[in-house]
Structures are given as C-alpha cells and as structure tokens.
Coordinates of C-alpha atoms in Angstrom, one line a residue:
Chain A
M1 CA -0.1 -0.4 0.2
T2 CA 1.5 3.4 -0.9
A3 CA 1.1 6.7 1.2
T4 CA -2.3 7.6 1.8
S5 CA -4.1 10.8 3.3
D6 CA -7.2 9.3 4.2
P7 CA -7.7 9.5 7.7
T8 CA -9.6 6.3 7.8
Q9 CA -6.7 4.7 5.8
L10 CA -4.2 6.1 8.1
S11 CA -5.5 4.7 11.1
E12 CA -5.7 0.9 9.7
L13 CA -2.4 1.3 8.6
A14 CA -1.7 2.3 12.2
A15 CA -3.8 -0.9 13.2
R16 CA -1.7 -3.0 11.6
A17 CA 1.9 -1.7 12.0
T18 CA 1.4 -2.5 16.1
D19 CA 0.2 -5.5 15.5
N20 CA 4.3 -7.2 14.6
R21 CA 3.2 -10.2 13.0
V22 CA 2.4 -8.5 9.5
N23 CA 5.8 -6.8 7.9
L24 CA 4.6 -3.3 7.1
D25 CA 8.0 -2.6 5.4
F26 CA 7.2 -5.6 2.8
E27 CA 3.4 -5.2 2.5
T28 CA 2.2 -4.6 -1.5
E29 CA -0.3 -3.9 -3.5
G30 CA -3.1 -6.3 -1.7
M31 CA -5.6 -8.5 -2.7
T32 CA -8.2 -9.8 -1.5
L33 CA -9.1 -13.6 -1.3
N34 CA -13.2 -14.7 -1.6
M35 CA -13.4 -17.7 0.2
G36 CA -17.2 -19.2 0.4
P37 CA -20.2 -19.4 0.8
Q38 CA -19.5 -22.6 -0.7
H39 CA -16.1 -23.7 -0.2
P40 CA -15.0 -27.3 1.5
A41 CA -13.6 -26.5 4.2
T42 CA -16.5 -24.2 5.8
H43 CA -19.1 -27.1 6.7
G44 CA -21.5 -25.2 5.0
T45 CA -22.3 -21.9 4.1
L46 CA -19.1 -19.3 6.1
R47 CA -18.3 -17.2 3.7
I48 CA -14.8 -15.7 4.6
V49 CA -13.2 -12.7 3.0
A50 CA -9.4 -12.6 2.8
R51 CA -7.2 -9.2 2.4
L52 CA -3.7 -11.1 1.0
D53 CA -0.9 -9.7 0.7
G54 CA 1.1 -11.8 -1.2
E55 CA 0.4 -15.6 0.7
Q56 CA 0.1 -14.0 3.6
V57 CA -3.1 -12.7 5.4
V58 CA -3.7 -8.8 6.5
S59 CA -7.3 -9.9 7.7
A60 CA -10.3 -12.1 7.6
E61 CA -14.0 -11.5 7.9
P62 CA -16.3 -14.2 8.3
I63 CA -19.6 -13.5 7.1
P64 CA -22.0 -15.8 8.5
G65 CA -25.8 -15.4 8.2
Y66 CA -26.0 -17.8 4.7
M67 CA -28.1 -19.9 6.7
H68 CA -30.0 -18.1 9.5
R69 CA -33.1 -19.7 10.4
G70 CA -34.5 -17.2 13.3
Y71 CA -34.6 -20.0 16.2
E72 CA -34.9 -17.2 18.7
K73 CA -37.9 -16.0 17.1
L74 CA -39.1 -18.8 16.0
T75 CA -39.4 -20.1 19.6
E76 CA -41.9 -17.2 21.1
V77 CA -44.6 -18.9 19.1
R78 CA -43.7 -22.3 19.7
S79 CA -44.7 -24.8 22.8
Y80 CA -41.9 -26.3 24.5
P81 CA -41.8 -29.5 23.2
Q82 CA -41.6 -28.2 19.8
I83 CA -39.1 -26.3 20.2
N84 CA -37.2 -29.1 21.4
T85 CA -36.6 -30.2 17.4
L86 CA -36.0 -26.6 16.8
V87 CA -33.0 -26.8 18.9
N88 CA -32.2 -30.5 17.4
R89 CA -31.1 -28.5 13.9
I90 CA -28.4 -25.9 15.9
D91 CA -25.4 -28.3 15.6
W92 CA -26.2 -31.2 13.5
L93 CA -23.7 -33.1 14.4
G94 CA -24.1 -33.7 17.9
S95 CA -28.1 -33.1 17.8
F96 CA -28.7 -34.7 21.3
A97 CA -27.1 -32.5 23.0
N98 CA -28.6 -29.3 22.2
E99 CA -31.4 -30.6 23.8
V100 CA -30.2 -31.4 27.2
P101 CA -29.5 -27.4 28.1
F102 CA -32.9 -26.3 26.9
I103 CA -34.5 -29.2 29.1
L104 CA -32.8 -28.7 31.9
A105 CA -33.6 -25.1 31.9
A106 CA -37.5 -25.4 31.2
E107 CA -37.0 -27.9 33.8
R108 CA -35.5 -26.0 36.2
L109 CA -38.1 -23.2 35.9
M110 CA -40.9 -26.0 35.9
G111 CA -39.1 -27.3 39.3
V112 CA -39.2 -31.1 38.3
E113 CA -36.0 -33.3 38.6
A114 CA -35.9 -35.9 35.8
P115 CA -36.1 -39.6 37.8
P116 CA -32.1 -41.0 38.0
R117 CA -32.3 -43.7 35.2
A118 CA -33.3 -40.7 33.0
Q119 CA -30.8 -38.8 33.6
W120 CA -28.3 -41.6 33.4
I121 CA -29.6 -42.6 29.9
R122 CA -29.5 -39.0 29.0
T123 CA -25.4 -38.2 30.0
I124 CA -24.8 -41.3 27.9
L125 CA -26.5 -40.1 24.4
F126 CA -24.7 -36.9 25.5
E127 CA -21.3 -38.3 25.4
L128 CA -22.1 -40.6 22.2
S129 CA -23.7 -37.2 20.6
R130 CA -20.0 -36.2 21.5
I131 CA -18.4 -38.9 19.7
A132 CA -20.5 -39.0 16.6
N133 CA -19.7 -35.3 16.3
I134 CA -16.2 -35.4 17.3
S135 CA -15.3 -38.3 15.4
L136 CA -16.3 -36.9 12.1
F137 CA -14.2 -33.7 12.9
L138 CA -10.8 -35.9 13.3
G139 CA -11.8 -37.3 9.6
D140 CA -12.8 -34.7 8.1
Y141 CA -9.6 -32.2 9.9
G142 CA -7.8 -34.4 8.4
L143 CA -9.3 -34.5 5.2
Q144 CA -8.8 -30.4 4.6
L145 CA -5.2 -30.7 5.3
G146 CA -5.1 -33.2 2.6
G147 CA -4.8 -37.3 4.2
M148 CA -7.5 -39.0 3.4
T149 CA -7.9 -41.9 4.9
A150 CA -8.3 -40.5 8.1
G151 CA -12.1 -39.5 7.4
F152 CA -13.2 -43.0 5.9
Y153 CA -12.4 -44.1 9.1
A154 CA -13.9 -42.1 11.0
F155 CA -16.9 -42.4 9.1
R156 CA -16.9 -45.8 9.0
D157 CA -16.3 -45.9 12.7
R158 CA -19.4 -43.0 13.2
E159 CA -21.7 -45.2 12.2
H160 CA -21.6 -47.8 15.4
V161 CA -22.4 -44.4 17.0
L162 CA -25.6 -43.4 14.8
N163 CA -26.6 -46.4 15.4
Q164 CA -26.9 -46.9 18.8
I165 CA -28.5 -43.3 18.8
E166 CA -30.7 -44.9 16.0
A167 CA -31.4 -47.6 18.2
A168 CA -32.6 -45.5 21.7
T169 CA -34.1 -42.7 19.5
G170 CA -35.1 -43.7 16.2
G171 CA -33.1 -41.0 15.0
R172 CA -30.0 -40.8 13.6
F173 CA -29.4 -37.2 13.6
H174 CA -32.1 -35.6 15.1
P175 CA -33.0 -37.8 17.4
N176 CA -36.0 -35.6 19.5
Y177 CA -35.6 -38.3 22.8
D178 CA -35.1 -35.6 25.8
R179 CA -38.8 -34.6 27.1
I180 CA -39.7 -32.1 30.1
G181 CA -39.2 -34.4 33.0
G182 CA -37.3 -37.1 31.4
L183 CA -37.0 -39.2 28.0
K184 CA -39.5 -40.8 25.6
D185 CA -39.0 -44.4 26.1
D186 CA -36.9 -46.6 27.4
L187 CA -33.9 -47.8 26.0
P188 CA -34.2 -51.4 23.8
K189 CA -33.5 -54.6 24.6
G190 CA -30.0 -55.4 24.3
W191 CA -28.9 -51.8 23.7
I192 CA -26.6 -52.2 26.8
A193 CA -24.4 -54.8 25.3
N194 CA -24.6 -53.3 22.1
T195 CA -22.9 -49.7 23.0
H196 CA -20.1 -51.6 24.7
N197 CA -19.4 -53.2 21.6
A198 CA -19.5 -49.9 20.3
M199 CA -17.6 -48.7 22.7
D200 CA -15.1 -51.2 22.2
K201 CA -14.5 -50.4 18.5
I202 CA -14.4 -46.6 19.3
L203 CA -11.5 -47.2 21.4
A204 CA -10.1 -49.3 18.4
F205 CA -10.7 -46.0 16.4
C206 CA -8.7 -43.5 19.1
D207 CA -5.9 -46.2 18.3
E208 CA -5.7 -45.8 14.9
M209 CA -6.3 -42.4 14.3
D210 CA -3.3 -41.9 17.1
D211 CA -1.1 -43.6 14.5
L212 CA -3.0 -42.2 11.4
L213 CA -3.9 -38.8 12.0
I214 CA -1.8 -37.4 15.3
G215 CA 1.0 -39.1 14.8
N216 CA 1.4 -38.1 11.2
E217 CA 4.2 -36.0 10.4
I218 CA 3.2 -34.3 7.7
F219 CA 0.0 -33.3 9.6
Q220 CA 1.9 -31.8 12.6
S221 CA 3.5 -29.7 10.2
R222 CA 0.6 -28.2 9.1
T223 CA -0.5 -27.9 12.7
R224 CA 1.8 -27.1 14.8
G225 CA 2.9 -23.7 15.7
I226 CA -0.1 -22.5 13.7
G227 CA -2.9 -20.4 14.6
V228 CA -1.7 -19.8 18.3
I229 CA -4.9 -18.5 20.5
P230 CA -3.2 -17.3 23.7
A231 CA -5.6 -17.9 27.0
D232 CA -6.7 -14.7 27.5
I233 CA -7.4 -13.6 24.4
A234 CA -9.4 -17.0 24.2
L235 CA -11.1 -16.0 27.4
S236 CA -11.7 -12.6 26.0
Y237 CA -13.4 -14.1 22.7
G238 CA -15.5 -16.6 25.1
L239 CA -14.0 -19.1 23.0
S240 CA -15.0 -22.6 24.7
G241 CA -15.0 -26.3 24.8
A242 CA -11.4 -27.7 23.4
N243 CA -10.6 -24.7 21.6
L244 CA -10.4 -23.3 25.4
R245 CA -8.7 -26.4 26.5
A246 CA -6.3 -26.0 24.2
S247 CA -4.8 -23.0 25.3
G248 CA -3.7 -24.7 28.8
V249 CA -7.2 -23.1 30.0
D250 CA -8.2 -25.9 32.7
W251 CA -12.6 -25.7 32.3
D252 CA -14.9 -28.2 31.8
L253 CA -18.8 -27.2 32.0
R254 CA -19.2 -31.1 33.4
R255 CA -16.7 -31.5 36.3
D256 CA -16.6 -27.8 36.9
S257 CA -20.5 -26.5 37.2
C258 CA -22.8 -29.4 35.6
P259 CA -26.3 -28.5 36.2
P260 CA -28.4 -31.1 38.2
G261 CA -29.9 -33.1 35.7
L262 CA -26.4 -34.6 34.3
V263 CA -24.7 -37.4 36.6
Y264 CA -21.0 -36.4 35.5
D265 CA -19.7 -37.1 39.3
Q266 CA -21.0 -40.2 38.7
V267 CA -18.3 -41.2 36.5
D268 CA -14.0 -41.4 37.2
W269 CA -12.7 -39.0 34.1
K270 CA -10.0 -36.6 33.6
V271 CA -10.4 -33.3 31.8
W272 CA -8.1 -32.9 28.9
T273 CA -5.7 -29.4 28.4
H274 CA -2.9 -28.5 26.0
P275 CA -0.3 -26.0 26.8
D276 CA 0.3 -24.6 23.2
G277 CA -2.9 -23.0 21.7
D278 CA -1.8 -24.2 18.2
C279 CA -4.5 -25.7 15.6
F280 CA -2.4 -29.6 16.8
G281 CA -3.1 -29.1 20.4
R282 CA -7.7 -28.6 19.4
T283 CA -6.8 -31.6 17.7
W284 CA -5.6 -33.5 20.3
V285 CA -7.6 -32.2 22.5
R286 CA -10.7 -33.6 21.0
F287 CA -9.2 -37.0 19.8
Q288 CA -8.2 -37.3 23.6
E289 CA -11.6 -36.0 24.4
T290 CA -13.5 -38.6 22.1
R291 CA -11.7 -41.3 23.7
E292 CA -11.9 -40.3 27.4
A293 CA -16.1 -39.7 26.7
A294 CA -15.9 -44.1 25.1
L295 CA -14.8 -44.6 28.9
I296 CA -16.9 -42.6 30.5
V297 CA -19.9 -44.1 28.5
K298 CA -18.7 -47.5 29.3
Q299 CA -18.6 -46.8 33.3
L300 CA -22.1 -45.2 33.2
L301 CA -23.7 -47.8 31.1
D302 CA -22.1 -50.6 34.3
T303 CA -23.8 -48.3 36.8
I304 CA -27.3 -47.4 35.1
P305 CA -30.1 -47.8 37.3
S306 CA -33.5 -49.9 37.0
G307 CA -36.5 -47.4 37.0
P308 CA -39.0 -45.2 35.4
V309 CA -37.5 -42.6 32.7
M310 CA -40.1 -40.2 33.3
A311 CA -41.6 -37.5 35.7
K312 CA -44.8 -37.0 36.7
V313 CA -45.3 -33.9 34.5
P314 CA -48.9 -32.2 33.4
R315 CA -49.7 -33.6 30.0
I316 CA -49.7 -29.2 28.7
I317 CA -46.6 -28.1 29.8
K318 CA -46.9 -24.5 30.9
V319 CA -43.8 -23.2 32.3
P320 CA -44.3 -21.1 35.3
E321 CA -43.3 -17.6 35.3
G322 CA -39.3 -17.2 35.8
E323 CA -35.9 -16.5 33.9
A324 CA -33.2 -19.8 33.6
Y325 CA -30.0 -19.5 32.4
V326 CA -28.5 -23.7 32.1
E327 CA -25.0 -23.7 30.0
T328 CA -23.5 -27.3 28.9
E329 CA -20.0 -28.8 27.5
N330 CA -21.3 -29.3 24.4
P331 CA -19.3 -31.3 21.5
L332 CA -18.0 -27.8 19.9
G333 CA -18.2 -26.1 23.5
A334 CA -20.2 -24.3 25.5
M335 CA -23.9 -24.0 25.1
G336 CA -26.7 -22.5 27.2
Y337 CA -29.9 -21.3 26.7
Y338 CA -31.4 -17.8 28.9
I339 CA -35.0 -18.9 29.3
V340 CA -37.3 -16.0 30.0
S341 CA -40.8 -17.4 30.7
K342 CA -44.4 -15.8 31.4
G343 CA -46.2 -18.5 32.2
D344 CA -47.4 -19.5 28.9
L345 CA -47.1 -22.1 26.5
V346 CA -44.8 -20.8 24.5
P347 CA -41.5 -18.9 26.1
F348 CA -41.0 -15.5 26.0
R349 CA -38.1 -14.9 25.1
V350 CA -35.2 -17.7 24.4
K351 CA -31.6 -16.4 23.9
I352 CA -29.3 -19.3 22.5
R353 CA -25.8 -19.1 23.4
S354 CA -23.8 -21.3 21.1
A355 CA -20.1 -22.4 21.0
S356 CA -18.9 -21.6 17.4
F357 CA -20.5 -18.2 17.4
N358 CA -18.1 -17.4 19.8
N359 CA -15.2 -19.9 18.6
I360 CA -15.6 -18.5 15.7
S361 CA -15.5 -14.5 16.0
V362 CA -11.8 -15.6 16.6
V363 CA -11.1 -15.8 13.3
P364 CA -10.3 -12.2 12.8
W365 CA -7.3 -12.1 15.5
V366 CA -6.0 -15.7 14.4
A367 CA -6.0 -15.1 10.9
R368 CA -3.9 -12.1 10.8
G369 CA -0.5 -12.9 9.4
A370 CA -1.1 -16.6 8.5
Y371 CA -0.6 -17.9 5.3
V372 CA -3.3 -19.1 2.7
P373 CA -3.4 -22.9 3.5
D374 CA -2.8 -22.2 7.3
L375 CA -6.6 -20.3 6.9
I376 CA -7.5 -23.5 6.3
S377 CA -5.7 -25.3 8.9
I378 CA -7.1 -22.5 11.6
L379 CA -10.6 -22.7 10.7
G380 CA -10.5 -26.5 10.5
S381 CA -9.3 -27.3 13.9
L382 CA -11.6 -24.1 15.6
Y383 CA -14.5 -26.7 14.3
F384 CA -17.6 -24.9 14.0
I385 CA -21.1 -26.1 12.7
L386 CA -22.7 -23.7 10.7
G387 CA -25.9 -24.0 12.3
D388 CA -24.3 -23.1 15.2
I389 CA -23.4 -20.2 14.2
D390 CA -26.7 -18.7 12.1
R391 CA -28.8 -20.7 14.9
Chain B
M1 CA -49.0 -45.7 39.8
S2 CA -46.2 -47.1 41.3
Q3 CA -44.3 -45.2 38.7
L4 CA -46.1 -42.4 39.6
S5 CA -45.4 -41.8 43.3
S6 CA -41.7 -42.7 43.0
A7 CA -41.5 -39.5 41.0
D8 CA -43.8 -37.7 42.7
T9 CA -40.5 -37.9 45.8
T10 CA -37.6 -36.7 43.0
T11 CA -40.1 -33.6 41.8
E12 CA -40.1 -32.8 45.6
T13 CA -37.4 -33.4 47.7
P14 CA -35.1 -30.7 46.0
A15 CA -37.1 -27.6 46.6
E16 CA -37.3 -29.2 50.9
D17 CA -33.6 -29.1 50.9
E18 CA -33.0 -26.0 49.1
A19 CA -35.5 -24.0 51.7
P20 CA -32.9 -23.7 54.4
V21 CA -30.1 -22.2 52.2
E22 CA -31.8 -19.2 51.2
V23 CA -29.1 -17.0 51.5
D24 CA -25.7 -17.8 49.2
E25 CA -23.1 -16.1 50.9
R26 CA -20.7 -16.2 47.9
R27 CA -23.3 -15.1 45.1
Q28 CA -24.1 -12.5 48.3
A29 CA -20.4 -12.0 48.7
V30 CA -20.1 -11.0 44.5
L31 CA -23.6 -8.7 44.6
D32 CA -21.2 -6.5 47.4
E33 CA -17.7 -6.6 45.8
L34 CA -19.8 -5.6 42.4
T35 CA -21.8 -2.9 44.2
R36 CA -18.4 -2.0 45.8
R37 CA -16.6 -1.4 43.1
L38 CA -19.1 0.0 41.0
G39 CA -20.7 2.5 43.7
A40 CA -24.1 2.3 45.2
D41 CA -26.3 4.3 42.7
A42 CA -25.0 2.0 39.9
V43 CA -26.1 -1.1 40.8
V44 CA -30.1 -0.7 41.4
G45 CA -31.3 -4.0 41.5
S46 CA -30.1 -7.8 42.0
H47 CA -31.3 -10.8 42.3
I48 CA -30.4 -14.5 44.0
E49 CA -31.4 -17.9 42.9
P50 CA -29.1 -19.7 45.7
G51 CA -27.4 -22.2 44.4
Y52 CA -27.8 -21.2 40.6
D53 CA -27.5 -17.9 39.1
L54 CA -26.8 -14.3 39.9
W55 CA -28.3 -11.4 38.5
V56 CA -27.2 -7.8 38.5
R57 CA -29.1 -4.7 36.8
V58 CA -26.5 -1.5 36.2
T59 CA -27.7 1.8 35.0
R60 CA -27.1 2.2 31.8
E61 CA -23.8 4.7 32.6
A62 CA -22.3 2.4 34.4
W63 CA -22.5 -0.8 31.8
P64 CA -19.1 -0.5 30.3
E65 CA -17.9 0.0 34.2
A66 CA -19.3 -3.6 34.6
A67 CA -17.9 -4.9 32.3
V68 CA -14.0 -3.6 33.6
A69 CA -15.1 -3.9 37.2
A70 CA -16.2 -7.8 36.7
K71 CA -13.1 -8.3 34.5
A72 CA -10.9 -7.4 37.5
M73 CA -12.8 -9.4 40.0
G74 CA -12.0 -12.7 37.8
Y75 CA -15.1 -13.0 35.7
T76 CA -12.9 -12.9 32.3
F77 CA -14.7 -16.0 30.0
F78 CA -17.3 -13.8 28.0
D79 CA -20.7 -16.1 27.6
F80 CA -23.2 -14.2 26.3
L81 CA -24.5 -10.7 25.2
S82 CA -28.1 -9.5 24.1
A83 CA -31.1 -7.8 24.5
I84 CA -34.8 -8.8 26.0
D85 CA -37.5 -7.1 24.8
W86 CA -40.4 -6.9 27.1
L87 CA -43.0 -5.8 25.4
P88 CA -46.2 -8.4 25.4
S89 CA -46.8 -9.4 21.6
P90 CA -49.6 -7.2 19.8
F91 CA -50.2 -10.0 17.6
G92 CA -53.5 -11.3 19.9
R93 CA -52.5 -14.8 21.2
D94 CA -48.9 -16.0 20.1
M95 CA -50.7 -19.4 19.1
D96 CA -53.0 -17.6 16.6
A97 CA -52.3 -17.7 12.6
Q98 CA -55.1 -15.6 11.1
E99 CA -56.0 -18.6 8.7
D100 CA -56.7 -20.7 12.1
L101 CA -58.9 -18.3 13.1
L102 CA -61.4 -19.1 10.0
G103 CA -62.2 -15.7 8.3
D104 CA -62.8 -13.8 11.6
P105 CA -59.8 -11.9 12.0
A106 CA -57.7 -12.0 15.4
P107 CA -59.3 -10.0 18.4
A108 CA -57.6 -6.9 19.1
K109 CA -55.3 -7.8 22.0
E110 CA -55.9 -4.8 24.6
P111 CA -52.5 -3.2 25.4
Q112 CA -50.8 -5.3 28.6
P113 CA -48.4 -3.9 30.9
I114 CA -44.9 -4.8 30.7
V115 CA -43.6 -6.7 33.1
Q116 CA -40.2 -7.3 33.8
G117 CA -38.4 -10.0 35.0
H118 CA -35.1 -11.4 37.6
A119 CA -33.6 -8.0 38.9
G120 CA -36.7 -5.5 38.1
G121 CA -36.6 -3.1 35.3
E122 CA -37.8 0.8 34.1
T123 CA -37.8 0.1 30.3
R124 CA -39.5 -1.9 27.8
F125 CA -35.7 -2.7 26.1
Q126 CA -32.8 -4.4 28.7
L127 CA -29.6 -6.0 28.0
L128 CA -28.9 -8.8 28.9
A129 CA -24.6 -10.4 29.2
R130 CA -23.4 -13.2 30.9
L131 CA -20.1 -13.3 32.2
Y132 CA -17.9 -16.1 33.8
S133 CA -15.3 -17.1 36.5
I134 CA -13.2 -20.0 36.1
S135 CA -11.9 -19.9 39.2
A136 CA -14.3 -19.0 40.8
G137 CA -16.6 -21.9 39.2
M138 CA -19.9 -19.3 38.6
G139 CA -21.7 -16.7 36.4
V140 CA -23.1 -12.9 36.7
L141 CA -25.9 -12.0 34.7
F142 CA -25.8 -8.2 33.9
K143 CA -29.1 -6.3 32.7
A144 CA -29.0 -2.7 32.0
D145 CA -32.8 -0.7 31.6
L146 CA -32.6 1.1 27.8
P147 CA -34.9 4.1 27.0
D148 CA -37.2 3.9 24.5
D149 CA -36.4 7.1 23.7
D150 CA -32.2 6.2 23.0
L151 CA -31.9 3.0 22.7
S152 CA -27.6 3.3 22.6
V153 CA -25.1 2.7 25.2
G154 CA -21.3 2.0 25.7
T155 CA -19.9 -0.9 24.1
W156 CA -17.9 -3.3 26.0
S157 CA -15.9 -4.6 23.2
E158 CA -13.1 -3.1 23.9
T159 CA -12.9 -5.1 27.5
F160 CA -14.0 -9.1 26.1
L161 CA -13.1 -8.9 22.1
G162 CA -15.7 -11.6 21.6
A163 CA -18.4 -8.7 22.9
N164 CA -18.0 -7.4 18.7
W165 CA -20.2 -9.7 17.7
H166 CA -22.4 -10.2 20.2
E167 CA -23.2 -6.6 19.8
R168 CA -23.5 -6.4 16.4
E169 CA -26.3 -9.2 16.6
T170 CA -27.7 -6.8 18.9
H171 CA -27.7 -4.1 17.1
E172 CA -29.2 -5.6 13.9
M173 CA -32.2 -7.5 16.2
F174 CA -33.1 -5.0 18.6
G175 CA -31.9 -1.6 16.5
I176 CA -29.6 -0.9 20.1
T177 CA -26.9 1.0 19.3
F178 CA -23.3 0.7 21.3
V179 CA -21.6 3.4 21.2
G180 CA -17.9 2.8 20.5
H181 CA -17.8 -0.1 18.8
P182 CA -15.5 -0.3 15.9
N183 CA -17.7 -1.9 13.6
L184 CA -21.4 -1.8 13.9
I185 CA -22.8 -3.1 10.7
K186 CA -25.4 -6.0 10.2
L187 CA -23.7 -9.6 11.1
Y188 CA -26.5 -11.9 9.9
L189 CA -29.0 -9.9 8.0
P190 CA -28.9 -8.8 4.4
T191 CA -27.3 -5.2 4.3
D192 CA -30.6 -3.3 2.7
F193 CA -33.1 -5.1 5.5
Q194 CA -35.7 -2.7 7.4
G195 CA -36.4 -3.3 11.0
Y196 CA -35.8 -5.1 14.2
P197 CA -36.6 -8.9 13.8
L198 CA -36.3 -9.6 17.5
R199 CA -38.4 -6.9 18.5
K200 CA -42.3 -8.4 19.8
D201 CA -43.9 -5.6 16.8
F202 CA -42.1 -7.2 14.2
P203 CA -43.9 -9.8 13.1
L204 CA -43.1 -13.2 12.0
L205 CA -45.1 -13.5 9.0
A206 CA -44.3 -16.9 7.9
R207 CA -46.5 -17.6 11.2
R208 CA -49.4 -15.5 10.3
V209 CA -49.9 -16.1 6.6
R210 CA -49.5 -19.9 7.2
P211 CA -52.5 -21.5 9.1
W212 CA -50.5 -23.9 11.6
P213 CA -50.6 -27.9 11.9
G214 CA -49.5 -28.0 14.9
I215 CA -52.0 -26.2 16.3
V216 CA -53.7 -29.5 17.6
D217 CA -50.8 -30.9 20.0
V218 CA -51.6 -27.8 21.8
E219 CA -54.9 -27.0 22.3
P220 CA -56.6 -27.0 25.8
M221 CA -57.6 -30.3 27.2
P222 CA -60.5 -30.7 28.8
G223 CA -60.5 -30.0 32.5
G224 CA -59.6 -26.9 32.1
D225 CA -56.1 -25.3 32.1
D226 CA -53.9 -26.6 34.4
S227 CA -55.4 -30.3 33.7
E228 CA -52.3 -31.7 35.7
G229 CA -52.1 -34.5 33.4
D230 CA -52.4 -38.3 34.7
G231 CA -52.6 -37.4 38.0
E232 CA -56.6 -37.7 39.1

C-alpha cells in the first residue's frame, strides 16, 4: 500500500503496524480472496473475505448468516416440546446434546427433576453425541489437510455410534428424545451390550486415529505452531470447549458447574488440556476427549439404575413465570439457553448461546498474519458447525 | 401407579432441601464486591437464586464499567450479550395464525403492561449479558435498562473482544446502538434489511399467514388450563 492521507486508511495502517505479525515494510498492493459460501472447508455456508498481501493474510472477516433460521424468533411462537425439535438442528452432528441444556433450563423453571435412570441415559446419549460429532471432526480435519485415509475410518466408525443413537431414539441425526421430566422411551432390549461393543470399536478407532492422524508427520507440520491463541485472548472472545482447553485453560462445564440432571459426578474421568493453543493442540484435546467420552459411556452403562424414565409432569407443558440460564459442555463448547417464561405455553424469549458463534468470532484475530493454506488449518481446527453459528 | 408415586418424591425433594439454604453467601459476596466497585448508585437491582445464578441490574451509564469491574474480579470468560424486549406481543394470542381463525381476524389485544423479570426494570428494552469466572466456577448475569427514546449504550467490545459480534447481532435484531463499537454493521441480515426482527412488534409473517399444522398439539385439554395430566 502506498502513502495515503485518507484518515481511515491511516488509522488502519497504524492499527496494522502495531500488530507485529504483519510486516508493513514489505507490504505490497493487496488482493482480496473470497472463500465460500460454498467452500469445502467451511462445513456449509460460511463465507470468509480475506485481504492478502502475497501469501499472507492481512485481515480475514467471516460473514455468517447464509443459513440463519431465526430460531430465537421462532421459539416465541412454538411450545416447549416443539422447540425441542428446533434446537436439534443447531449443531446437527451432536443433536441430542442441543436438547439437553434447553430441557434442563425448562425443568429448572418447572421445578421438575428427571428420574435417575433418565439422567443416566441422558448423560450416555450426551457423550455418544460428542463421539459422533468429534469423530467426524477427526476424519474431516484430516481430509481438509490432505490426509484422505483418516476420513474413511472416521465415517466408518461413526456409524457404530449413530446406530446406537438410532436404536435408542429412532433418529440418527435428530433424535428429539429428551422430554421435560425425562425421556421419550426407555432403552430397547440389548442396547447396553451393543453400546459396550460400539464403545470398544470407538476405542480401537481412537488408536487408529492416533497412528493415522495425530502421529502423522505431515499433519503435525501443518498444525504445530499454527494459529496460536493465548489463553487470555481465548477467554476474552468466549472460546469454549476444546478450543479453550487447548490454550491451557483447565475448564470443563461437565466437571466445574454441571447442572443437575447430568451425572458426571458419578464417573471417574479426566479433563484434557494442552499448553500450546495451536491447531495441533485443539485437535489433540478433541482426540483425547473422544476416548474419554467412550470410557465415560462404558462406566455409565455399568452403573445405570433401573426405574422409570419419566417424572410426573402435566400433559400440557406450561412453564411457570421466571428466568433461567443453563449451560452445558457440548461437543463444540459451552452451549446455553436463557429462557424467559411468562407462564405461557410458549417461552417469552429464548437466548441461544451457541459455542461456534463465539469460537468463530476469533477468526479475524487469529488469521491475521497467517498464510493462506494455514487459514484452512485454523478454520478446521476451530471446528464450527454452520447451524451452530447461524442458529 | 408405583411409577407416579416414585416420581413424586423426586420432584419434591429438591425444594425441601433448598428451603433452609436461602442465603447464597458466595453470590452475595460477589454482589457486594460489584456494588463496592461500581458505587451503590450504579447497581439498581439484583436477584440471587441460591445455588444457581446471580442477576445484577446496573444503570446504563455504568454498563461499560460493569464489564471492567467484573473482569478485574476474575470474571474473564465472556459468555454472551443480548437484549430482551419486554413488550407483550401485540399480535393476539401468539398461537393464532390468521387462517386458523376461519375468516374472523384475530381480536385486537388490549395493551398489556410491561412486566420485567429478575432484578426488576423500568424500560421496554433491557440488555442481558453473562460473564463467567473460571476460578470461582460461577457466572453473573448483567442487565441494564435502556430508555425507548435513546437506545444506546457504551460498548463492551474493548473489555471483551468477543462482545464485538454479540453487539452487532443485538444491534441488528433490536436496534440498540453500542457507542464506541469499532464495526457496528449487520452480521446476519442483508445490508438493506428494514426493521428489527427480535422486537416483539416485528411480526413473524410466515407464522401469521400460514395455518399451523401443530395447532392440534397445544389445544387445551378438557378440564381447564391447569389439567395435571394423569394425576387423577
């Protein structure tokens, strides 16, 4: 860029000069690169407009909204059971996990608690959603970085989990299984043994992924030291889930403020963190979480209590007046629902706090100074689902 | 019937357990500290739900300082920022599409009073934001009233970088201006979009003109509004 007297351009130059990751001296006439809305690395329709200086990204601005479905407005005219089917479609790879915080928030307002067996099954399915979601990430991220092999194994082994979700709920992707006060149905016969088998396959899949992806030299050189996010920046942007834990912040809502209704205090498990905050760290934390989730499920399957799966609730769900916010550790990060009820059939207002919205808002910060191929590494490692950004 | 009776006990036990623990000392301490840092005039309302959450309502002028003060107290994780429009929906019963009424237009709804929720309020629009402290393991919900004739407030995006997008969303959905925001343009909506969709007086047109197949599911059951299901 040449000398200018335009004040806005000058302030932009000054801002960039303060950021030592972009070398102003060698800057040339820039170029604008448009990625998306139909780019394979964007899992849907996220568009990114990047200003380039040679191979370096000067600024990158994500443009969401191509899939905005207006759920926050729709919830104001839908009854609570109907909203349950809507929120399934926010993070469509871990759908059951979307239902849980919403149902828990409604249960808190109603003063209802699900019976123990329902809480156990909820937690199991919550973790199965996590495995289904993250196993696809491991395969897909490999694909984006040029490692085809991992993708096939991931798609193959994710089926085992989806089959178990389907067997219990009837839906592979959108279970709509959670109810205020419990669950739609009890588990089918033989489900517990089959899920044990599926978890063994997932543990074997994790070992395979360790060799194929995590230990892969090319994968490591594409991700190590790329897209480093320090802990204070991650917190300030509200990054959550593995993205935050990869920056060394030891925080997991499942352990630190688990809402009543999930039984993580009943199992012995570990929160994984990584000190580096780079793309590799984020992948590694997610990879460890998949294995951890399979172990959690196996423990819960062994201790699942008997009893009813539905508490006594009115046939017509009217939630008493009040406000409640419930947040859980979903596959993509912290997801919460702020429900304002006026004692009606429909909520007065629902604020949906979805993880990817915050996670992807860090892109302008982290992409600055990166190289174009690294932009793919960074976007992939932040791991967003379009429905979770746009809602 | 054994199922029902066992479920009964599970729903009633927590209420009994919580009754003696009415005072939440940790959240009360956070509230006191916030009041000390912001000044007693700035904190105009609060609500504590023991064991769950703390709501703090500050004045509009103190809104940016509230973020700074909370961050200094260890509330470093930015959760979300949005707003609530407390105006009751002016479009009749929310459940009625015009076509469901068989030719009769929806009866005009008499204006209902605005009733705010936890921590009180005086205005139609209220800001709502949440911060979380990882060391304390709990969050604080902030609210602030915005007068109808001046929907503007200082930005949080200098204190919390993540507030940038949340404020852009709140701006386009509610029409609230964040003074000092570096890039207050539309986030989701097309640039030339007119109106503020999440305001209560913005009609959900698809809902108004199309009969609703799900209407059957929510019709009141015989026996009145508060039928208790299989309880009898």
